mmCIF file of C-alpha atoms in Angstrom:
data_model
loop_
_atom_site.group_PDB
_atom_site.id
_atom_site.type_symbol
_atom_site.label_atom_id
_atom_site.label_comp_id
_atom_site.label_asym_id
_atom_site.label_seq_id
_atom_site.Cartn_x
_atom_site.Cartn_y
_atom_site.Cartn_z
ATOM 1 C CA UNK L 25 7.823 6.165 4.442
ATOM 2 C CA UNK L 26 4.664 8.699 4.809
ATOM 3 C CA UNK L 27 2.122 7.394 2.431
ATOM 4 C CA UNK L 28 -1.064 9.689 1.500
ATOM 5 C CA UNK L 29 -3.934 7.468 1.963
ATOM 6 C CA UNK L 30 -7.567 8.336 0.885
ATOM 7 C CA UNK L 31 -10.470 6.025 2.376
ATOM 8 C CA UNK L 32 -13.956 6.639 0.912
ATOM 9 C CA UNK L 33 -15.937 4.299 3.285
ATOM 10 C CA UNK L 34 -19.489 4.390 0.944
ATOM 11 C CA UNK L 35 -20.282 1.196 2.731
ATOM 12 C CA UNK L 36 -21.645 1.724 6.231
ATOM 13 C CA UNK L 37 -21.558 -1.998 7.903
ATOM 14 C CA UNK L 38 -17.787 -1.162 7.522
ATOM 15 C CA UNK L 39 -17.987 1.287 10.384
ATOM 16 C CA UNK L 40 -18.086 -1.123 12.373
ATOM 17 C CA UNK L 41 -14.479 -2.380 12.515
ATOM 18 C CA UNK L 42 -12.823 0.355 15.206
ATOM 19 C CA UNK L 43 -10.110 2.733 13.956
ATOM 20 C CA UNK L 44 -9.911 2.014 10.886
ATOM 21 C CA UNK L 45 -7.928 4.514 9.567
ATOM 22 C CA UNK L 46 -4.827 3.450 12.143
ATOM 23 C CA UNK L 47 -5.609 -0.381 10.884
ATOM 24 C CA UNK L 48 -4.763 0.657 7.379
ATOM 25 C CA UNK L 49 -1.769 2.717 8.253
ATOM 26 C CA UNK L 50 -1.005 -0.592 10.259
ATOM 27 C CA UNK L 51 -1.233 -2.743 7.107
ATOM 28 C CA UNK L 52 -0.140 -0.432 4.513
ATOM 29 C CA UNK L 53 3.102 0.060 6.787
ATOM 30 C CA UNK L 54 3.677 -3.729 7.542
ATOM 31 C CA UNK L 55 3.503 -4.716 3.426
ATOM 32 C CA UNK L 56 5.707 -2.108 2.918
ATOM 33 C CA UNK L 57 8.595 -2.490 5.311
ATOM 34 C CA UNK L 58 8.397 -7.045 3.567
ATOM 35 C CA UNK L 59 9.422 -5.740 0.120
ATOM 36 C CA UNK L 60 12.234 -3.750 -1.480
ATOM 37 C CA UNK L 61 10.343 -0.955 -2.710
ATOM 38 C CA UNK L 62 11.442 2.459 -2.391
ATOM 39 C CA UNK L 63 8.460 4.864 -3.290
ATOM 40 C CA UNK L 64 8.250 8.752 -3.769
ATOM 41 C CA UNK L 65 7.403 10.279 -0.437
ATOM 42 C CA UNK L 66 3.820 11.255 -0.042
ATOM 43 C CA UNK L 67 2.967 8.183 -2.671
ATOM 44 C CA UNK L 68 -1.217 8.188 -2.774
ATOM 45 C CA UNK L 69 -3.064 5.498 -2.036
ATOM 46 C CA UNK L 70 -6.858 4.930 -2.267
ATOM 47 C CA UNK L 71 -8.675 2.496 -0.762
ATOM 48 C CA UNK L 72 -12.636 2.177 -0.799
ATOM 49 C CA UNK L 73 -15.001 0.602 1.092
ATOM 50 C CA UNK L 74 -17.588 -0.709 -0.333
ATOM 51 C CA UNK L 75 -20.640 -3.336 -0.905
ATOM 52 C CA UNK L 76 -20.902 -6.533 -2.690
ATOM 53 C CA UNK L 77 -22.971 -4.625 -5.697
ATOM 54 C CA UNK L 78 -20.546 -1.906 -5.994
ATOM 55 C CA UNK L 79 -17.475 -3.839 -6.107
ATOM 56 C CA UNK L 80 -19.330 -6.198 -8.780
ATOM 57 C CA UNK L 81 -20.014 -3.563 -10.796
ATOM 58 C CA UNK L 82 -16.360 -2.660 -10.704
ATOM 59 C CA UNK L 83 -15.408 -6.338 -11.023
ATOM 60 C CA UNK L 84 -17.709 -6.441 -14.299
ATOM 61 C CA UNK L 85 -16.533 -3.463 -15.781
ATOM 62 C CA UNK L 86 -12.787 -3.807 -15.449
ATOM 63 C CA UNK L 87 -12.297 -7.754 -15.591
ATOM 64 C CA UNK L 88 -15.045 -8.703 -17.164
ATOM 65 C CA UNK L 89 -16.407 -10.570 -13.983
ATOM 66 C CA UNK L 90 -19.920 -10.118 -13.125
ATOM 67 C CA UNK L 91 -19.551 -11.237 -9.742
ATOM 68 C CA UNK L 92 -18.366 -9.907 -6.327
ATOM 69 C CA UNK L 93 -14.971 -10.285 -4.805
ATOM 70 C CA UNK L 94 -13.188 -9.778 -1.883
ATOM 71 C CA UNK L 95 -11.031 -7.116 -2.960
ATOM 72 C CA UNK L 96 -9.837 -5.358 -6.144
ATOM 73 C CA UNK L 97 -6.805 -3.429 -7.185
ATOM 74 C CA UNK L 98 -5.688 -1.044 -9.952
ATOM 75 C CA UNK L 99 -2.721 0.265 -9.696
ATOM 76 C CA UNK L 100 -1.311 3.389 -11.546
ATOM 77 C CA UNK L 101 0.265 3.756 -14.790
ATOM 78 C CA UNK L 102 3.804 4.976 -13.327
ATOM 79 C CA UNK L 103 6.706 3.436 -12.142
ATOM 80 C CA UNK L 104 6.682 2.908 -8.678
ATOM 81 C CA UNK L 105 9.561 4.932 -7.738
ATOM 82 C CA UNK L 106 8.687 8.179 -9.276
ATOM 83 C CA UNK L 107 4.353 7.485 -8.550
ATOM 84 C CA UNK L 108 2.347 10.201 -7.085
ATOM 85 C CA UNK L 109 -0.626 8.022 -7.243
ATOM 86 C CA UNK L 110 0.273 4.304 -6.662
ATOM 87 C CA UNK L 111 -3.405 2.963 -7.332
ATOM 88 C CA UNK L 112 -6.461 2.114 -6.033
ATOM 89 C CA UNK L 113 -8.072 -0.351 -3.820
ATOM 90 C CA UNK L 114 -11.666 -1.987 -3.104
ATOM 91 C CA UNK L 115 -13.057 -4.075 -0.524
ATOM 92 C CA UNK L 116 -16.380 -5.683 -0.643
ATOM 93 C CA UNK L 117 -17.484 -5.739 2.952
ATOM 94 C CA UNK L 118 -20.301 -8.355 2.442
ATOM 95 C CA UNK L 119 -17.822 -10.670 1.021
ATOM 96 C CA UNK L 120 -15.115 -10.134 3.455
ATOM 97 C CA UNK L 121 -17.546 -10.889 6.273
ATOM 98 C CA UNK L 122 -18.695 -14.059 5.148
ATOM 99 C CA UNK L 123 -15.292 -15.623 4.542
ATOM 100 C CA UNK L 124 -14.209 -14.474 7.907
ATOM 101 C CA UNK L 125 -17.280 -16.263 9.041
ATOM 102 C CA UNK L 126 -16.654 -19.591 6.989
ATOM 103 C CA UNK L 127 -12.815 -19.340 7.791
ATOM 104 C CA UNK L 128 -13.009 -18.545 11.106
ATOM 105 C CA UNK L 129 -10.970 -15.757 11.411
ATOM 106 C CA UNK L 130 -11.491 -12.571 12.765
ATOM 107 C CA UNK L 131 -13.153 -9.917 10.239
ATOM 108 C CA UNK L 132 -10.865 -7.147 11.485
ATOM 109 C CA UNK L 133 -7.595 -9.716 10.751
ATOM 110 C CA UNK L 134 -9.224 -10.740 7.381
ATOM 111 C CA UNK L 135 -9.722 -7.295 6.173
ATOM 112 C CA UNK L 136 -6.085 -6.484 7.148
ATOM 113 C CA UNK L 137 -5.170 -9.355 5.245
ATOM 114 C CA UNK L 138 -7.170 -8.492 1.744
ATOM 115 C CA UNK L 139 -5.246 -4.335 2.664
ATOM 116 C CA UNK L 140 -1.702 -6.149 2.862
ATOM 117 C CA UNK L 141 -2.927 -8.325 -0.484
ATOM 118 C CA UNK L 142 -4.198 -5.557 -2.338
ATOM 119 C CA UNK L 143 -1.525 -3.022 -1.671
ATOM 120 C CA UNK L 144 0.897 -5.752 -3.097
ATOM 121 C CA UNK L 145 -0.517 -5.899 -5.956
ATOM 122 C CA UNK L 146 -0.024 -1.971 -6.786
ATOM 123 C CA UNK L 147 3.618 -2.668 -5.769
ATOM 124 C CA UNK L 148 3.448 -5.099 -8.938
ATOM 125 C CA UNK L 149 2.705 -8.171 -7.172
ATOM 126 C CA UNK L 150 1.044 -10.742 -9.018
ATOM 127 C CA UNK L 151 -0.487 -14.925 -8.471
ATOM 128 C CA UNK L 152 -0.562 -15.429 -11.302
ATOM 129 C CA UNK L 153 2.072 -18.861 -11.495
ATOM 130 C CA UNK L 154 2.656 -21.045 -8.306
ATOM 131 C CA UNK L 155 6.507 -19.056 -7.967
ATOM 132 C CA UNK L 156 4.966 -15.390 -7.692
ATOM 133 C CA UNK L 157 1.916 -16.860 -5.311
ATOM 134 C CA UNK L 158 4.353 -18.324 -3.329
ATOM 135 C CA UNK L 159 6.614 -15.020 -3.159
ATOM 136 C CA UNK L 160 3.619 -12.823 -2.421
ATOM 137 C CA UNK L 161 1.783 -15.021 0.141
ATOM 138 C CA UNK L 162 5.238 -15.487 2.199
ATOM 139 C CA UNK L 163 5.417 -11.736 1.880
ATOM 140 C CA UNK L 164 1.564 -11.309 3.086
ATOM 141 C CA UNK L 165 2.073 -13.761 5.813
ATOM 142 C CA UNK L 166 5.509 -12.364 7.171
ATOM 143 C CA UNK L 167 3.254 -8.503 6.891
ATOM 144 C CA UNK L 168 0.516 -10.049 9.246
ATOM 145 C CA UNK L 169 2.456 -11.778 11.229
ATOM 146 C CA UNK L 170 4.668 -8.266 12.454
ATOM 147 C CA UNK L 171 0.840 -7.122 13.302
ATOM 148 C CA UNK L 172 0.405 -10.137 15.511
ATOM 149 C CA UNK L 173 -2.231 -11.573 12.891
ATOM 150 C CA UNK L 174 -1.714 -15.482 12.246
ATOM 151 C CA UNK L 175 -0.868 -16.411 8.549
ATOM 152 C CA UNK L 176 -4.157 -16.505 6.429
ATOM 153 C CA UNK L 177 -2.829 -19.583 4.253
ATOM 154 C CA UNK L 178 -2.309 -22.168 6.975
ATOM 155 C CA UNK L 179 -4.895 -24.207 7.777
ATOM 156 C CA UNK L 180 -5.677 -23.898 11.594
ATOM 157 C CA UNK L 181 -4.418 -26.620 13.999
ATOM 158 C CA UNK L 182 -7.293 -29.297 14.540
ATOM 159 C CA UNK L 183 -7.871 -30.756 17.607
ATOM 160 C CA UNK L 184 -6.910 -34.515 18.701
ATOM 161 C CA UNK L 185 -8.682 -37.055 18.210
ATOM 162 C CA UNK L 186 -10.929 -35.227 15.246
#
């Protein structure tokens, strides 16, 4: 599948993780090949990188949520198979760093994991009820996992003894 992917990186602390264009072609590839969907070649995708006050503002204005998040997605108004534009995506990079920090995780593995997560969501992904969280986490994990990065929803081994 060839995917047209435009990244507006407005943030600059999110030049820091390396290649990120490849990492998004990673994780854009890896959601795709865990569901059934068969999309128009050349299907657009936009992602954009942003801070925690942009992607509030965004969060305010189309949820009503005047608060940052991780990530946000709006996908497009047509059906999936026949979509030029599939939808947008936004990552908050202060955000994202902190709950790497706080769940130990690398931030290059958690921002792959919110890109897997959002891009689901413009496939028509929801988590809404426990069945379609369920669905869409075992498709996020099974995603990361083909790139070698450990499932984001189990909790980490501890160590005897603690």
């Amino acid at each position: 599948m060839n995917l047209s992917v435009e990244t507006s990186v407005e943030c600059d602390s999110w030049r820091s993780i390396a290649n990120l264009d490849a990492l998004i072609g990673q994780c854009l590839a890896a959601a795709l090949a865990e569901t059934d969907e068969r999309l128009r070649e050349g299907a657009e995708v936009s992602l954009l990188f942003c801070d925690d006050a942009r992607i509030r503002a965004l969060n305010a204005q189309f949820r009503g949520m005047d608060k940052p998040t991780n990530v946000l997605s709006f996908p497009g108004p047509e059906p999936l198979e026949t979509a030029h534009v599939l939808g947008d995506i936004a990552i908050a990079y202060e955000t994202v760093a902190r709950e790497a920090v706080e769940q130990g995780k690398a931030l290059p593995d958690h921002l792959c994991h919110l890109i897997v997560h959002g891009f689901l969501h413009l496939l028509g992904y929801d988590h809404e009820t426990d069945e379609e969280a369920e669905a869409m986490e075992a498709d996020e994990a099974r995603a990361l996992q083909s790139m070698g990065i450990a499932d984001p929803y189990r909790e980490p081994p501890t160590p005897e003894g603690h």
